[in-house]
mmCIF file of N, CA and C in Angstrom:
data_model
loop_
_atom_site.group_PDB
_atom_site.id
_atom_site.type_symbol
_atom_site.label_atom_id
_atom_site.label_comp_id
_atom_site.label_asym_id
_atom_site.label_seq_id
_atom_site.Cartn_x
_atom_site.Cartn_y
_atom_site.Cartn_z
ATOM 1 N N MET A 1 68.867 0.988 15.775
ATOM 2 C CA MET A 1 68.765 1.060 14.328
ATOM 3 C C MET A 1 69.953 1.849 13.787
ATOM 4 N N ALA A 2 70.694 1.246 12.890
ATOM 5 C CA ALA A 2 71.802 1.942 12.226
ATOM 6 C C ALA A 2 71.235 2.645 10.990
ATOM 7 N N ASP A 3 71.507 3.914 10.871
ATOM 8 C CA ASP A 3 70.903 4.708 9.801
ATOM 9 C C ASP A 3 71.984 5.329 8.914
ATOM 10 N N PHE A 4 72.106 4.784 7.693
ATOM 11 C CA PHE A 4 73.038 5.304 6.698
ATOM 12 C C PHE A 4 72.277 5.870 5.502
ATOM 13 N N ARG A 5 71.011 6.258 5.723
ATOM 14 C CA ARG A 5 70.190 6.817 4.644
ATOM 15 C C ARG A 5 70.866 8.024 4.024
ATOM 16 N N SER A 6 70.842 8.063 2.706
ATOM 17 C CA SER A 6 71.368 9.177 1.923
ATOM 18 C C SER A 6 72.850 9.460 2.177
ATOM 19 N N THR A 7 73.568 8.468 2.683
ATOM 20 C CA THR A 7 75.011 8.609 2.912
ATOM 21 C C THR A 7 75.743 8.495 1.589
ATOM 22 N N SER A 8 76.853 9.212 1.464
ATOM 23 C CA SER A 8 77.719 9.103 0.285
ATOM 24 C C SER A 8 79.067 8.565 0.733
ATOM 25 N N PHE A 9 79.500 7.483 0.099
ATOM 26 C CA PHE A 9 80.811 6.914 0.373
ATOM 27 C C PHE A 9 81.760 7.362 -0.721
ATOM 28 N N GLU A 10 82.828 8.046 -0.353
ATOM 29 C CA GLU A 10 83.803 8.551 -1.315
ATOM 30 C C GLU A 10 84.855 7.505 -1.665
ATOM 31 N N THR A 11 85.039 6.517 -0.801
ATOM 32 C CA THR A 11 85.952 5.400 -1.059
ATOM 33 C C THR A 11 85.193 4.114 -0.773
ATOM 34 N N LEU A 12 85.878 3.001 -0.757
ATOM 35 C CA LEU A 12 85.257 1.712 -0.473
ATOM 36 C C LEU A 12 84.520 1.772 0.861
ATOM 37 N N GLY A 13 83.241 1.434 0.849
ATOM 38 C CA GLY A 13 82.477 1.313 2.091
ATOM 39 C C GLY A 13 82.704 -0.087 2.631
ATOM 40 N N ASP A 14 83.318 -0.202 3.781
ATOM 41 C CA ASP A 14 83.688 -1.516 4.308
ATOM 42 C C ASP A 14 82.908 -1.837 5.575
ATOM 43 N N PHE A 15 81.943 -2.751 5.440
ATOM 44 C CA PHE A 15 81.140 -3.225 6.554
ATOM 45 C C PHE A 15 81.352 -4.728 6.753
ATOM 46 N N ALA A 16 82.518 -5.219 6.362
ATOM 47 C CA ALA A 16 82.835 -6.641 6.496
ATOM 48 C C ALA A 16 82.816 -7.034 7.968
ATOM 49 N N GLN A 17 82.175 -8.144 8.242
ATOM 50 C CA GLN A 17 82.091 -8.762 9.566
ATOM 51 C C GLN A 17 81.363 -7.903 10.593
ATOM 52 N N VAL A 18 80.625 -6.909 10.147
ATOM 53 C CA VAL A 18 79.825 -6.095 11.064
ATOM 54 C C VAL A 18 78.559 -6.866 11.413
ATOM 55 N N LYS A 19 78.137 -6.765 12.665
ATOM 56 C CA LYS A 19 76.887 -7.383 13.102
ATOM 57 C C LYS A 19 75.879 -6.275 13.374
ATOM 58 N N PHE A 20 74.842 -6.239 12.544
ATOM 59 C CA PHE A 20 73.760 -5.281 12.728
ATOM 60 C C PHE A 20 72.680 -5.986 13.550
ATOM 61 N N ALA A 21 72.688 -5.773 14.868
ATOM 62 C CA ALA A 21 71.770 -6.470 15.764
ATOM 63 C C ALA A 21 70.336 -5.983 15.596
ATOM 64 N N SER A 22 70.175 -4.737 15.209
ATOM 65 C CA SER A 22 68.865 -4.158 14.968
ATOM 66 C C SER A 22 68.723 -3.930 13.475
ATOM 67 N N GLY A 23 67.728 -3.195 13.065
ATOM 68 C CA GLY A 23 67.575 -2.884 11.656
ATOM 69 C C GLY A 23 68.661 -1.931 11.181
ATOM 70 N N VAL A 24 68.850 -1.909 9.864
ATOM 71 C CA VAL A 24 69.823 -1.004 9.274
ATOM 72 C C VAL A 24 69.244 -0.457 7.969
ATOM 73 N N SER A 25 69.436 0.835 7.742
ATOM 74 C CA SER A 25 68.952 1.457 6.515
ATOM 75 C C SER A 25 70.114 2.041 5.726
ATOM 76 N N PHE A 26 70.230 1.551 4.491
ATOM 77 C CA PHE A 26 71.148 2.119 3.510
ATOM 78 C C PHE A 26 70.326 2.727 2.373
ATOM 79 N N GLN A 27 69.103 3.141 2.694
ATOM 80 C CA GLN A 27 68.202 3.692 1.685
ATOM 81 C C GLN A 27 68.835 4.914 1.038
ATOM 82 N N ASP A 28 68.812 4.935 -0.284
ATOM 83 C CA ASP A 28 69.314 6.055 -1.089
ATOM 84 C C ASP A 28 70.795 6.343 -0.887
ATOM 85 N N PHE A 29 71.574 5.386 -0.360
ATOM 86 C CA PHE A 29 73.000 5.658 -0.220
ATOM 87 C C PHE A 29 73.640 5.692 -1.599
ATOM 88 N N ARG A 30 74.724 6.449 -1.702
ATOM 89 C CA ARG A 30 75.477 6.581 -2.946
ATOM 90 C C ARG A 30 76.934 6.245 -2.665
ATOM 91 N N SER A 31 77.593 5.727 -3.690
ATOM 92 C CA SER A 31 79.010 5.416 -3.563
ATOM 93 C C SER A 31 79.667 5.537 -4.923
ATOM 94 N N ILE A 32 80.918 5.940 -4.925
ATOM 95 C CA ILE A 32 81.661 5.971 -6.184
ATOM 96 C C ILE A 32 82.501 4.706 -6.325
ATOM 97 N N SER A 33 82.421 3.847 -5.320
ATOM 98 C CA SER A 33 83.189 2.605 -5.313
ATOM 99 C C SER A 33 82.293 1.488 -4.802
ATOM 100 N N ALA A 34 82.839 0.304 -4.699
ATOM 101 C CA ALA A 34 82.102 -0.846 -4.179
ATOM 102 C C ALA A 34 81.842 -0.673 -2.678
ATOM 103 N N VAL A 35 80.853 -1.396 -2.190
ATOM 104 C CA VAL A 35 80.570 -1.434 -0.763
ATOM 105 C C VAL A 35 80.587 -2.903 -0.350
ATOM 106 N N CYS A 36 81.352 -3.198 0.686
ATOM 107 C CA CYS A 36 81.622 -4.569 1.098
ATOM 108 C C CYS A 36 80.863 -4.929 2.374
ATOM 109 N N PHE A 37 80.103 -6.022 2.313
ATOM 110 C CA PHE A 37 79.382 -6.557 3.463
ATOM 111 C C PHE A 37 79.792 -8.023 3.701
ATOM 112 N N ASN A 38 81.012 -8.383 3.346
ATOM 113 C CA ASN A 38 81.469 -9.766 3.502
ATOM 114 C C ASN A 38 81.307 -10.231 4.939
ATOM 115 N N ASP A 39 80.670 -11.391 5.096
ATOM 116 C CA ASP A 39 80.491 -12.028 6.404
ATOM 117 C C ASP A 39 79.762 -11.142 7.416
ATOM 118 N N ALA A 40 79.036 -10.140 6.953
ATOM 119 C CA ALA A 40 78.235 -9.303 7.858
ATOM 120 C C ALA A 40 76.996 -10.082 8.285
ATOM 121 N N GLU A 41 76.447 -9.722 9.437
ATOM 122 C CA GLU A 41 75.215 -10.336 9.924
ATOM 123 C C GLU A 41 74.154 -9.254 10.068
ATOM 124 N N PHE A 42 73.006 -9.529 9.472
ATOM 125 C CA PHE A 42 71.867 -8.622 9.540
ATOM 126 C C PHE A 42 70.772 -9.351 10.318
ATOM 127 N N HIS A 43 70.538 -8.948 11.570
ATOM 128 C CA HIS A 43 69.594 -9.659 12.420
ATOM 129 C C HIS A 43 68.163 -9.167 12.281
ATOM 130 N N ASN A 44 67.959 -8.068 11.601
ATOM 131 C CA ASN A 44 66.617 -7.552 11.400
ATOM 132 C C ASN A 44 66.552 -6.942 10.007
ATOM 133 N N HIS A 45 65.716 -5.956 9.823
ATOM 134 C CA HIS A 45 65.487 -5.353 8.507
ATOM 135 C C HIS A 45 66.764 -4.725 7.939
ATOM 136 N N ALA A 46 67.079 -5.066 6.682
ATOM 137 C CA ALA A 46 68.212 -4.468 5.964
ATOM 138 C C ALA A 46 67.657 -3.779 4.721
ATOM 139 N N ASP A 47 67.586 -2.461 4.766
ATOM 140 C CA ASP A 47 66.930 -1.652 3.737
ATOM 141 C C ASP A 47 67.977 -1.053 2.793
ATOM 142 N N PHE A 48 67.962 -1.533 1.537
ATOM 143 C CA PHE A 48 68.829 -0.996 0.490
ATOM 144 C C PHE A 48 67.981 -0.330 -0.593
ATOM 145 N N ASN A 49 66.759 0.047 -0.256
ATOM 146 C CA ASN A 49 65.823 0.613 -1.210
ATOM 147 C C ASN A 49 66.285 1.974 -1.731
ATOM 148 N N VAL A 50 65.710 2.357 -2.855
ATOM 149 C CA VAL A 50 65.868 3.708 -3.390
ATOM 150 C C VAL A 50 64.472 4.309 -3.420
ATOM 151 N N ALA A 51 64.301 5.426 -2.729
ATOM 152 C CA ALA A 51 62.972 6.003 -2.564
ATOM 153 C C ALA A 51 62.557 6.906 -3.707
ATOM 154 N N ALA A 52 63.305 7.951 -3.975
ATOM 155 C CA ALA A 52 62.798 8.952 -4.897
ATOM 156 C C ALA A 52 63.731 9.259 -6.057
ATOM 157 N N THR A 53 65.000 9.317 -5.795
ATOM 158 C CA THR A 53 65.923 9.785 -6.819
ATOM 159 C C THR A 53 66.636 8.639 -7.507
ATOM 160 N N SER A 54 67.201 8.927 -8.641
ATOM 161 C CA SER A 54 67.975 7.935 -9.373
ATOM 162 C C SER A 54 69.345 7.792 -8.718
ATOM 163 N N VAL A 55 69.648 6.595 -8.271
ATOM 164 C CA VAL A 55 70.922 6.311 -7.625
ATOM 165 C C VAL A 55 71.672 5.323 -8.505
ATOM 166 N N PRO A 56 72.881 5.656 -8.942
ATOM 167 C CA PRO A 56 73.627 4.736 -9.807
ATOM 168 C C PRO A 56 73.981 3.438 -9.076
ATOM 169 N N ALA A 57 73.954 2.349 -9.813
ATOM 170 C CA ALA A 57 74.292 1.044 -9.241
ATOM 171 C C ALA A 57 75.794 0.951 -9.010
ATOM 172 N N VAL A 58 76.173 0.371 -7.878
ATOM 173 C CA VAL A 58 77.578 0.110 -7.562
ATOM 174 C C VAL A 58 77.692 -1.346 -7.118
ATOM 175 N N PRO A 59 78.871 -1.941 -7.276
ATOM 176 C CA PRO A 59 79.040 -3.321 -6.813
ATOM 177 C C PRO A 59 78.855 -3.415 -5.299
ATOM 178 N N LEU A 60 78.042 -4.362 -4.885
ATOM 179 C CA LEU A 60 77.855 -4.651 -3.469
ATOM 180 C C LEU A 60 78.332 -6.077 -3.243
ATOM 181 N N ASP A 61 79.156 -6.272 -2.244
ATOM 182 C CA ASP A 61 79.733 -7.585 -1.985
ATOM 183 C C ASP A 61 79.143 -8.146 -0.698
ATOM 184 N N PHE A 62 78.257 -9.146 -0.851
ATOM 185 C CA PHE A 62 77.606 -9.798 0.285
ATOM 186 C C PHE A 62 78.173 -11.195 0.527
ATOM 187 N N ASN A 63 79.352 -11.486 0.032
ATOM 188 C CA ASN A 63 79.947 -12.811 0.147
ATOM 189 C C ASN A 63 79.939 -13.275 1.604
ATOM 190 N N GLY A 64 79.217 -14.361 1.873
ATOM 191 C CA GLY A 64 79.163 -14.942 3.208
ATOM 192 C C GLY A 64 78.281 -14.200 4.198
ATOM 193 N N ALA A 65 77.538 -13.187 3.744
ATOM 194 C CA ALA A 65 76.663 -12.440 4.652
ATOM 195 C C ALA A 65 75.501 -13.313 5.113
ATOM 196 N N LYS A 66 74.984 -12.985 6.293
ATOM 197 C CA LYS A 66 73.849 -13.723 6.852
ATOM 198 C C LYS A 66 72.714 -12.754 7.134
ATOM 199 N N PHE A 67 71.569 -13.047 6.544
ATOM 200 C CA PHE A 67 70.353 -12.297 6.827
ATOM 201 C C PHE A 67 69.516 -13.216 7.712
ATOM 202 N N ILE A 68 69.451 -12.922 8.996
ATOM 203 C CA ILE A 68 68.915 -13.845 9.984
ATOM 204 C C ILE A 68 67.387 -13.896 10.004
ATOM 205 N N ASN A 69 66.715 -12.770 10.185
ATOM 206 C CA ASN A 69 65.262 -12.760 10.380
ATOM 207 C C ASN A 69 64.452 -12.214 9.222
ATOM 208 N N ARG A 70 65.114 -11.593 8.257
ATOM 209 C CA ARG A 70 64.414 -11.020 7.108
ATOM 210 C C ARG A 70 65.368 -10.957 5.925
ATOM 211 N N PRO A 71 64.835 -11.101 4.720
ATOM 212 C CA PRO A 71 65.693 -10.919 3.543
ATOM 213 C C PRO A 71 65.983 -9.438 3.328
ATOM 214 N N PRO A 72 67.038 -9.120 2.591
ATOM 215 C CA PRO A 72 67.324 -7.713 2.305
ATOM 216 C C PRO A 72 66.271 -7.123 1.373
ATOM 217 N N SER A 73 66.044 -5.844 1.516
ATOM 218 C CA SER A 73 65.039 -5.145 0.725
ATOM 219 C C SER A 73 65.739 -4.273 -0.318
ATOM 220 N N PHE A 74 65.462 -4.553 -1.620
ATOM 221 C CA PHE A 74 66.118 -3.855 -2.730
ATOM 222 C C PHE A 74 65.120 -3.170 -3.657
ATOM 223 N N PHE A 75 63.999 -2.716 -3.146
ATOM 224 C CA PHE A 75 62.977 -2.100 -3.983
ATOM 225 C C PHE A 75 63.492 -0.791 -4.576
ATOM 226 N N GLY A 76 63.369 -0.673 -5.886
ATOM 227 C CA GLY A 76 63.751 0.546 -6.581
ATOM 228 C C GLY A 76 65.237 0.674 -6.880
ATOM 229 N N ARG A 77 66.063 -0.125 -6.274
ATOM 230 C CA ARG A 77 67.516 -0.020 -6.466
ATOM 231 C C ARG A 77 67.937 -0.883 -7.646
ATOM 232 N N GLU A 78 68.733 -0.295 -8.523
ATOM 233 C CA GLU A 78 69.314 -1.041 -9.635
ATOM 234 C C GLU A 78 70.472 -1.877 -9.087
ATOM 235 N N MET A 79 70.548 -3.124 -9.516
ATOM 236 C CA MET A 79 71.625 -3.993 -9.051
ATOM 237 C C MET A 79 72.765 -3.983 -10.060
ATOM 238 N N HIS A 80 73.970 -3.795 -9.586
ATOM 239 C CA HIS A 80 75.167 -3.803 -10.421
ATOM 240 C C HIS A 80 75.522 -5.239 -10.785
ATOM 241 N N GLU A 81 76.064 -5.443 -11.990
ATOM 242 C CA GLU A 81 76.409 -6.799 -12.437
ATOM 243 C C GLU A 81 77.474 -7.464 -11.578
ATOM 244 N N TYR A 82 78.251 -6.680 -10.836
ATOM 245 C CA TYR A 82 79.279 -7.258 -9.976
ATOM 246 C C TYR A 82 78.813 -7.436 -8.528
ATOM 247 N N THR A 83 77.522 -7.308 -8.282
ATOM 248 C CA THR A 83 77.021 -7.589 -6.941
ATOM 249 C C THR A 83 77.209 -9.074 -6.666
ATOM 250 N N ASP A 84 77.825 -9.390 -5.528
ATOM 251 C CA ASP A 84 78.202 -10.768 -5.198
ATOM 252 C C ASP A 84 77.330 -11.312 -4.062
ATOM 253 N N TRP A 85 76.610 -12.399 -4.353
ATOM 254 C CA TRP A 85 75.747 -13.068 -3.377
ATOM 255 C C TRP A 85 76.314 -14.445 -2.988
ATOM 256 N N THR A 86 77.589 -14.700 -3.227
ATOM 257 C CA THR A 86 78.195 -15.997 -2.957
ATOM 258 C C THR A 86 78.076 -16.358 -1.474
ATOM 259 N N ASP A 87 77.592 -17.562 -1.211
ATOM 260 C CA ASP A 87 77.482 -18.109 0.152
ATOM 261 C C ASP A 87 76.630 -17.263 1.093
ATOM 262 N N VAL A 88 75.691 -16.502 0.546
ATOM 263 C CA VAL A 88 74.779 -15.718 1.378
ATOM 264 C C VAL A 88 73.760 -16.655 2.016
ATOM 265 N N GLU A 89 73.441 -16.384 3.275
ATOM 266 C CA GLU A 89 72.400 -17.135 3.978
ATOM 267 C C GLU A 89 71.205 -16.216 4.167
ATOM 268 N N CYS A 90 70.055 -16.680 3.656
ATOM 269 C CA CYS A 90 68.810 -15.938 3.798
ATOM 270 C C CYS A 90 67.785 -16.842 4.471
ATOM 271 N N PRO A 91 66.894 -16.274 5.268
ATOM 272 C CA PRO A 91 65.918 -17.111 5.967
ATOM 273 C C PRO A 91 64.932 -17.760 5.001
ATOM 274 N N ASN A 92 64.607 -19.016 5.284
ATOM 275 C CA ASN A 92 63.600 -19.712 4.490
ATOM 276 C C ASN A 92 62.247 -19.626 5.196
ATOM 277 N N ALA A 93 61.224 -20.199 4.592
ATOM 278 C CA ALA A 93 59.867 -20.103 5.132
ATOM 279 C C ALA A 93 59.771 -20.716 6.523
ATOM 280 N N LYS A 94 60.468 -21.800 6.757
ATOM 281 C CA LYS A 94 60.424 -22.443 8.079
ATOM 282 C C LYS A 94 61.019 -21.517 9.146
ATOM 283 N N GLN A 95 62.107 -20.836 8.817
ATOM 284 C CA GLN A 95 62.730 -19.917 9.764
ATOM 285 C C GLN A 95 61.868 -18.674 9.992
ATOM 286 N N LEU A 96 61.054 -18.324 9.010
ATOM 287 C CA LEU A 96 60.202 -17.135 9.110
ATOM 288 C C LEU A 96 58.800 -17.465 9.624
ATOM 289 N N ALA A 97 58.499 -18.738 9.859
ATOM 290 C CA ALA A 97 57.140 -19.199 10.151
ATOM 291 C C ALA A 97 56.473 -18.482 11.320
ATOM 292 N N ALA A 98 57.212 -18.075 12.319
ATOM 293 C CA ALA A 98 56.614 -17.438 13.500
ATOM 294 C C ALA A 98 56.204 -15.989 13.243
ATOM 295 N N GLN A 99 56.587 -15.430 12.115
ATOM 296 C CA GLN A 99 56.267 -14.035 11.827
ATOM 297 C C GLN A 99 54.837 -13.894 11.305
ATOM 298 N N SER A 100 54.338 -12.677 11.318
ATOM 299 C CA SER A 100 52.977 -12.404 10.857
ATOM 300 C C SER A 100 52.852 -12.652 9.358
ATOM 301 N N ARG A 101 51.633 -12.822 8.913
ATOM 302 C CA ARG A 101 51.378 -13.017 7.481
ATOM 303 C C ARG A 101 51.899 -11.817 6.682
ATOM 304 N N TRP A 102 51.713 -10.599 7.215
ATOM 305 C CA TRP A 102 52.201 -9.398 6.552
ATOM 306 C C TRP A 102 53.717 -9.474 6.365
ATOM 307 N N SER A 103 54.449 -9.892 7.390
ATOM 308 C CA SER A 103 55.911 -10.016 7.295
ATOM 309 C C SER A 103 56.308 -11.058 6.266
ATOM 310 N N LEU A 104 55.555 -12.148 6.204
ATOM 311 C CA LEU A 104 55.840 -13.189 5.211
ATOM 312 C C LEU A 104 55.602 -12.677 3.793
ATOM 313 N N GLU A 105 54.531 -11.901 3.611
ATOM 314 C CA GLU A 105 54.254 -11.305 2.297
ATOM 315 C C GLU A 105 55.368 -10.338 1.896
ATOM 316 N N GLU A 106 55.837 -9.533 2.851
ATOM 317 C CA GLU A 106 56.950 -8.605 2.584
ATOM 318 C C GLU A 106 58.217 -9.367 2.199
ATOM 319 N N ALA A 107 58.501 -10.447 2.903
ATOM 320 C CA ALA A 107 59.684 -11.258 2.604
ATOM 321 C C ALA A 107 59.562 -11.868 1.212
ATOM 322 N N LYS A 108 58.370 -12.336 0.866
ATOM 323 C CA LYS A 108 58.149 -12.916 -0.461
ATOM 324 C C LYS A 108 58.390 -11.869 -1.551
ATOM 325 N N ARG A 109 57.883 -10.648 -1.349
ATOM 326 C CA ARG A 109 58.100 -9.580 -2.325
ATOM 327 C C ARG A 109 59.584 -9.196 -2.413
ATOM 328 N N ALA A 110 60.276 -9.220 -1.283
ATOM 329 C CA ALA A 110 61.714 -8.909 -1.289
ATOM 330 C C ALA A 110 62.476 -9.948 -2.107
ATOM 331 N N TYR A 111 62.157 -11.231 -1.907
ATOM 332 C CA TYR A 111 62.806 -12.284 -2.689
ATOM 333 C C TYR A 111 62.460 -12.164 -4.174
ATOM 334 N N GLU A 112 61.218 -11.790 -4.466
ATOM 335 C CA GLU A 112 60.795 -11.605 -5.849
ATOM 336 C C GLU A 112 61.629 -10.516 -6.534
ATOM 337 N N GLN A 113 61.827 -9.387 -5.847
ATOM 338 C CA GLN A 113 62.630 -8.301 -6.410
ATOM 339 C C GLN A 113 64.067 -8.742 -6.659
ATOM 340 N N LEU A 114 64.639 -9.442 -5.703
ATOM 341 C CA LEU A 114 66.015 -9.927 -5.861
ATOM 342 C C LEU A 114 66.114 -10.908 -7.021
ATOM 343 N N ARG A 115 65.133 -11.796 -7.144
ATOM 344 C CA ARG A 115 65.108 -12.770 -8.248
ATOM 345 C C ARG A 115 65.043 -12.055 -9.596
ATOM 346 N N ILE A 116 64.159 -11.090 -9.702
ATOM 347 C CA ILE A 116 63.988 -10.353 -10.957
ATOM 348 C C ILE A 116 65.275 -9.619 -11.329
ATOM 349 N N LYS A 117 65.876 -8.948 -10.369
ATOM 350 C CA LYS A 117 67.097 -8.175 -10.638
ATOM 351 C C LYS A 117 68.266 -9.085 -11.018
ATOM 352 N N CYS A 118 68.408 -10.213 -10.333
ATOM 353 C CA CYS A 118 69.484 -11.159 -10.674
ATOM 354 C C CYS A 118 69.228 -11.794 -12.037
ATOM 355 N N GLY A 119 67.969 -12.104 -12.335
ATOM 356 C CA GLY A 119 67.622 -12.682 -13.634
ATOM 357 C C GLY A 119 67.930 -11.737 -14.775
ATOM 358 N N ALA A 120 67.645 -10.460 -14.587
ATOM 359 C CA ALA A 120 67.909 -9.464 -15.625
ATOM 360 C C ALA A 120 69.400 -9.336 -15.920
ATOM 361 N N LEU A 121 70.229 -9.638 -14.926
ATOM 362 C CA LEU A 121 71.680 -9.562 -15.101
ATOM 363 C C LEU A 121 72.273 -10.890 -15.569
ATOM 364 N N GLY A 122 71.444 -11.921 -15.710
ATOM 365 C CA GLY A 122 71.941 -13.227 -16.128
ATOM 366 C C GLY A 122 72.682 -13.962 -15.020
ATOM 367 N N LYS A 123 72.423 -13.585 -13.763
ATOM 368 C CA LYS A 123 73.052 -14.236 -12.615
ATOM 369 C C LYS A 123 72.167 -15.406 -12.190
ATOM 370 N N VAL A 124 72.295 -16.516 -12.919
ATOM 371 C CA VAL A 124 71.383 -17.648 -12.801
ATOM 372 C C VAL A 124 71.401 -18.280 -11.403
ATOM 373 N N GLU A 125 72.565 -18.493 -10.842
ATOM 374 C CA GLU A 125 72.637 -19.120 -9.515
ATOM 375 C C GLU A 125 71.991 -18.242 -8.447
ATOM 376 N N ASP A 126 72.256 -16.950 -8.500
ATOM 377 C CA ASP A 126 71.649 -16.033 -7.541
ATOM 378 C C ASP A 126 70.137 -15.966 -7.752
ATOM 379 N N GLU A 127 69.721 -15.907 -9.013
ATOM 380 C CA GLU A 127 68.304 -15.893 -9.334
ATOM 381 C C GLU A 127 67.627 -17.136 -8.759
ATOM 382 N N HIS A 128 68.264 -18.284 -8.889
ATOM 383 C CA HIS A 128 67.689 -19.542 -8.401
ATOM 384 C C HIS A 128 67.597 -19.556 -6.877
ATOM 385 N N LEU A 129 68.619 -19.021 -6.206
ATOM 386 C CA LEU A 129 68.579 -18.932 -4.742
ATOM 387 C C LEU A 129 67.345 -18.163 -4.289
ATOM 388 N N PHE A 130 67.125 -16.994 -4.871
ATOM 389 C CA PHE A 130 66.005 -16.161 -4.465
ATOM 390 C C PHE A 130 64.674 -16.739 -4.939
ATOM 391 N N PHE A 131 64.665 -17.430 -6.079
ATOM 392 C CA PHE A 131 63.453 -18.100 -6.551
ATOM 393 C C PHE A 131 63.026 -19.180 -5.563
ATOM 394 N N ARG A 132 63.972 -19.975 -5.082
ATOM 395 C CA ARG A 132 63.647 -21.040 -4.117
ATOM 396 C C ARG A 132 63.040 -20.448 -2.850
ATOM 397 N N ARG A 133 63.607 -19.376 -2.349
ATOM 398 C CA ARG A 133 63.080 -18.735 -1.141
ATOM 399 C C ARG A 133 61.685 -18.158 -1.400
ATOM 400 N N GLU A 134 61.505 -17.545 -2.558
ATOM 401 C CA GLU A 134 60.202 -16.975 -2.917
ATOM 402 C C GLU A 134 59.138 -18.068 -2.999
ATOM 403 N N MET A 135 59.452 -19.174 -3.663
ATOM 404 C CA MET A 135 58.482 -20.261 -3.804
ATOM 405 C C MET A 135 58.215 -20.964 -2.470
ATOM 406 N N ASP A 136 59.224 -21.040 -1.633
ATOM 407 C CA ASP A 136 59.067 -21.598 -0.296
ATOM 408 C C ASP A 136 58.022 -20.789 0.490
ATOM 409 N N LEU A 137 58.126 -19.471 0.392
ATOM 410 C CA LEU A 137 57.156 -18.610 1.063
ATOM 411 C C LEU A 137 55.796 -18.664 0.393
ATOM 412 N N THR A 138 55.758 -18.792 -0.924
ATOM 413 C CA THR A 138 54.477 -18.924 -1.631
ATOM 414 C C THR A 138 53.738 -20.158 -1.125
ATOM 415 N N GLY A 139 54.460 -21.261 -0.964
ATOM 416 C CA GLY A 139 53.857 -22.479 -0.426
ATOM 417 C C GLY A 139 53.355 -22.298 0.991
ATOM 418 N N ARG A 140 54.092 -21.549 1.798
ATOM 419 C CA ARG A 140 53.702 -21.309 3.196
ATOM 420 C C ARG A 140 52.457 -20.427 3.264
ATOM 421 N N LEU A 141 52.337 -19.483 2.333
ATOM 422 C CA LEU A 141 51.221 -18.546 2.338
ATOM 423 C C LEU A 141 49.967 -19.107 1.669
ATOM 424 N N SER A 142 50.116 -20.149 0.861
ATOM 425 C CA SER A 142 48.966 -20.722 0.159
ATOM 426 C C SER A 142 48.160 -21.596 1.109
ATOM 427 N N PRO A 143 46.845 -21.630 0.903
ATOM 428 C CA PRO A 143 46.006 -22.471 1.782
ATOM 429 C C PRO A 143 46.278 -23.948 1.545
#
């Protein structure tokens, strides 16, 4: 598990092309600049949540990133208008089918949060991407 909880980046945080084979936590991280995850691979849980304190939004660049087994978690974190989700790959319901019902519910809530945050910023294409994933999981979870 890579743990960057409560880390402060004084310059550009560059995680381009990094492969996180296990889970990774960026919970409550702060930055005065953008943080780049271009073409990064997240094979397990990717936590970008904000737990207790107010953390200012910074541009996050996920261009071409791959979330293999779980969607990213953005609970409580404000999304910056320059956050880039271009060509991001996120698991769909079929790819998540082998996971427990609890994991599927968590993934659905994660997609819901991303959809809401992108919608509030007027990022229609990103909102639609996360809406499709959310509805895909809703269909999988419905009887």
